[in-house]
Protein backbone atom coordinates (compact mmCIF):
# COMPACT_ATOMS: atom_id res chain seq x y z
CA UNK A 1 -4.63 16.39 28.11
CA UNK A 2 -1.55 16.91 25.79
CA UNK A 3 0.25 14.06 24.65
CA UNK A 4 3.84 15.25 26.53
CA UNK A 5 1.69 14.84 29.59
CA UNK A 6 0.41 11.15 28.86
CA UNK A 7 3.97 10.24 28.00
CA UNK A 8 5.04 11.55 31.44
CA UNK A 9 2.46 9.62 33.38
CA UNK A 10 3.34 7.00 31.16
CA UNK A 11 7.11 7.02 32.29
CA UNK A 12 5.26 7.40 35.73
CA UNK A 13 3.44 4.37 35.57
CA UNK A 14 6.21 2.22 34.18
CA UNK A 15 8.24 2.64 37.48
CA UNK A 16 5.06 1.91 39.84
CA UNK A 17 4.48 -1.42 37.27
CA UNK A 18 8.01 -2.06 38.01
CA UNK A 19 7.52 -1.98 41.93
CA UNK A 20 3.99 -4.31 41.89
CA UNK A 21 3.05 -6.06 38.87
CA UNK A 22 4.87 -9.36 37.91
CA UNK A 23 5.97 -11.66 34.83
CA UNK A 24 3.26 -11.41 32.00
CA UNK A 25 1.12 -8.73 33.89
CA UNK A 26 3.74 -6.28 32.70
CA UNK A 27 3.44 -7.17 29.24
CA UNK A 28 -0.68 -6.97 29.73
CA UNK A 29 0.28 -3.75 31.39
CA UNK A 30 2.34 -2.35 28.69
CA UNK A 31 -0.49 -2.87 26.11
CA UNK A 32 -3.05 -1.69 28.19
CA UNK A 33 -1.08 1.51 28.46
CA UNK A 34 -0.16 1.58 24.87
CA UNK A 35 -3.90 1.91 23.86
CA UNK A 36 -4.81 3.97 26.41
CA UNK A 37 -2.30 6.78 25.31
CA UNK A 38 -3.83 5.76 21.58
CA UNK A 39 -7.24 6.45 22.84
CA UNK A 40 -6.69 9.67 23.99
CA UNK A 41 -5.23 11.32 20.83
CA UNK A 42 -8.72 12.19 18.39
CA UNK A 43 -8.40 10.18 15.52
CA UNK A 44 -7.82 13.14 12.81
CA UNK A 45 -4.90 13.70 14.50
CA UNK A 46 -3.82 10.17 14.91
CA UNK A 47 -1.11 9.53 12.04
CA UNK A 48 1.02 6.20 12.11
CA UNK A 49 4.90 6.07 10.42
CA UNK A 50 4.09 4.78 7.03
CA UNK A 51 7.35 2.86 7.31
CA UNK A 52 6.67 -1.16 8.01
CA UNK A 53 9.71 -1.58 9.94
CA UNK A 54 8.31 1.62 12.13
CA UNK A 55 4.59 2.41 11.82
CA UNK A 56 4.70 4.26 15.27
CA UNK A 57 1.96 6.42 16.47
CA UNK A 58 2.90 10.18 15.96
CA UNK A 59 0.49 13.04 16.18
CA UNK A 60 -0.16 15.30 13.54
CA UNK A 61 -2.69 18.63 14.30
CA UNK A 62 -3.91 18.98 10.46
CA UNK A 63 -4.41 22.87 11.43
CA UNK A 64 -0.25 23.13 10.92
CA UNK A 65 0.49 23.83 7.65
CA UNK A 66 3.53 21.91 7.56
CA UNK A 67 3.03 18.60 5.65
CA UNK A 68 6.61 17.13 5.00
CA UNK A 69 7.54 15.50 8.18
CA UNK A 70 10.15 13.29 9.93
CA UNK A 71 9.20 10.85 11.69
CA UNK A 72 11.36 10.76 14.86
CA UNK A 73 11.61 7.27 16.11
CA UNK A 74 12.84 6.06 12.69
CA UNK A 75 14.15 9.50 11.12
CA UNK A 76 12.07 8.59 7.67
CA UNK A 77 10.49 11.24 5.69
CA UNK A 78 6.79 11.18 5.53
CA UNK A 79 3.78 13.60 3.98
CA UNK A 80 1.44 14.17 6.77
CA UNK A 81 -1.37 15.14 4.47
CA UNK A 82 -1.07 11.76 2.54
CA UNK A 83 0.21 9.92 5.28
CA UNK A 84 3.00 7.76 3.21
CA UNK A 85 6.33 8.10 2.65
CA UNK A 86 7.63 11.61 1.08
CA UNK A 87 6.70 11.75 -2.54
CA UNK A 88 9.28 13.95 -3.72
CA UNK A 89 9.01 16.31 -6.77
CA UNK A 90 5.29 15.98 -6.65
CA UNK A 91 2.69 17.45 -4.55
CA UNK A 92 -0.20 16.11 -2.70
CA UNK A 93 -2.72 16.23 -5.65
CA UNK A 94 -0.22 14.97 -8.47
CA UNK A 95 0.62 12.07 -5.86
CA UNK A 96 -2.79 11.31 -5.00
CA UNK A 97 -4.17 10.86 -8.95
CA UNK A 98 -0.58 9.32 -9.49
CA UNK A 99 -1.82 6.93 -6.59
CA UNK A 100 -5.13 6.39 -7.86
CA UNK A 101 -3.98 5.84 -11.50
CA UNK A 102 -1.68 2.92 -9.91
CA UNK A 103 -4.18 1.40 -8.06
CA UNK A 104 -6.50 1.37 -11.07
CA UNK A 105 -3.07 -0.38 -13.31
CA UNK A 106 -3.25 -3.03 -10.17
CA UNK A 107 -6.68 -3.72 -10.05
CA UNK A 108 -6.84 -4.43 -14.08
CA UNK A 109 -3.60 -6.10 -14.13
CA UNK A 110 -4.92 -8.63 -11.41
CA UNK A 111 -8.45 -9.20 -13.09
CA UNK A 112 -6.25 -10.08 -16.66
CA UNK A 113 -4.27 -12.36 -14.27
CA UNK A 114 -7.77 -14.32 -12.93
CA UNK A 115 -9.60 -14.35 -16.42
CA UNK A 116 -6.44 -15.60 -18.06
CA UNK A 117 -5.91 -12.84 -20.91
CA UNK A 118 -3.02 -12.22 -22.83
CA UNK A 119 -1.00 -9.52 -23.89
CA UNK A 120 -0.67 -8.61 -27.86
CA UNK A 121 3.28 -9.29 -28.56
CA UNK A 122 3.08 -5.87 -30.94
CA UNK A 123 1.44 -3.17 -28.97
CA UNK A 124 0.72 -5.13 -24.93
CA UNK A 125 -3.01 -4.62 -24.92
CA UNK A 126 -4.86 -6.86 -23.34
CA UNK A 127 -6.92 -9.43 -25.10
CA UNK A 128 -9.62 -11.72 -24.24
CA UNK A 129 -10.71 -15.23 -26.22
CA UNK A 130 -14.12 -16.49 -26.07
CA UNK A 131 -13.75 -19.97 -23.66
CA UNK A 132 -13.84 -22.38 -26.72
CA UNK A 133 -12.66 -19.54 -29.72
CA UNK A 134 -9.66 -19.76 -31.76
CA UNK A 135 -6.49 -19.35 -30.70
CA UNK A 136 -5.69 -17.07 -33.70
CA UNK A 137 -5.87 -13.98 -32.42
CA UNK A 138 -6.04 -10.45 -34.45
CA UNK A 139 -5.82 -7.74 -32.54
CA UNK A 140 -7.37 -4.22 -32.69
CA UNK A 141 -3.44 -3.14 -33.83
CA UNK A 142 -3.92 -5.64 -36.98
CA UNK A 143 -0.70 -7.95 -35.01
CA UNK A 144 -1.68 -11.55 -35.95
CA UNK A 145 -0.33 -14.10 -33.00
CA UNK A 146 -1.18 -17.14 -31.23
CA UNK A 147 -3.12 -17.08 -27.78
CA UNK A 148 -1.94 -20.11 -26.22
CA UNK A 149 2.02 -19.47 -26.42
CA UNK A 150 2.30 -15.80 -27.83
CA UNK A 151 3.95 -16.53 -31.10
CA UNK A 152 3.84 -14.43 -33.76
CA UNK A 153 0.65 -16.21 -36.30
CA UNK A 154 2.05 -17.95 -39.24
CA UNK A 155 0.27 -20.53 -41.73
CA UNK A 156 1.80 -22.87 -40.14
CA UNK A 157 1.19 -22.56 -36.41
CA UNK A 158 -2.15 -23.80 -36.61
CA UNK A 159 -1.30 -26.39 -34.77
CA UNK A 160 0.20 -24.80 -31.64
CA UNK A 161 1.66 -27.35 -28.48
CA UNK A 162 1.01 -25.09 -25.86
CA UNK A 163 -2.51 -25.61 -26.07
């Protein structure tokens, strides 16, 4: 069954719901139709707007070589293959290590944020400090600073506030 032909029994069915189903029925009815017209398209081919504001259902046969789409309800561009938003200027495989790399950024970024380590003031690595070290801090550049406030180290910040 194509999908034009579920959307016309669809319309169908929204003018017999009209005629015999009342008050919050309809919106029960309008669901229930709503997944089954989801159920019926296989999953490979299933491929959601990946705009928030959208994030309609559209179908996408990944037998057509055409990968740059539109979606129609919203008019936003959209690679089929990757199923985001267009990544323009790049293809599929620069996007997807591009992705990957990001994700990778995130998931380091947010582990520094939970274990508390710092970034060196000279060259941004990250550094960790053993739980009761120092908070005089070399780093692998040779930039001397203070872990508690980020200060650059001087004789006589041994005795930091931040602490």
């Amino acid at each position: 069954m194509s999908l034009r032909n579920l959307i016309s029994d669809a319309k169908y069915a929204k003018e017999l719901q009209k005629q015999y189903v009342i008050g919050d029925s309809l919106e029960v009815f309008a669901r229930y139709e709503k997944g089954l017209i989801e159920s019926a398209i296989p999953n490979r081919e299933k491929l959601y707007c990946p705009y928030k504001k959208c994030a309609k259902l559209l179908s996408h046969d990944e037998k057509e070589i055409a990968i740059k789409g539109k979606c129609p309800w919203c008019a936003g561009l959209l690679c089929a293959r990757c199923r985001v938003p267009w990544h323009t200027g790049r293809d599929c495989q620069q996007f997807q290590k591009e992705e990957k790399d990001r994700e990778d950024y995130l998931r380091v970024k947010l582990l520094a944020e939970n274990r508390k380590w710092k970034n060196c003031p000279h060259c941004n690595s990250l550094v960790d400090k053993v739980d009761d070290g120092c908070v005089h801090i070399t780093c692998w550049c040779k930039e001397e600073f203070c872990y508690a406030c980020g200060e650059t180290w001087s004789l006589s910040h041994w005795n930091c506030q931040t602490r």
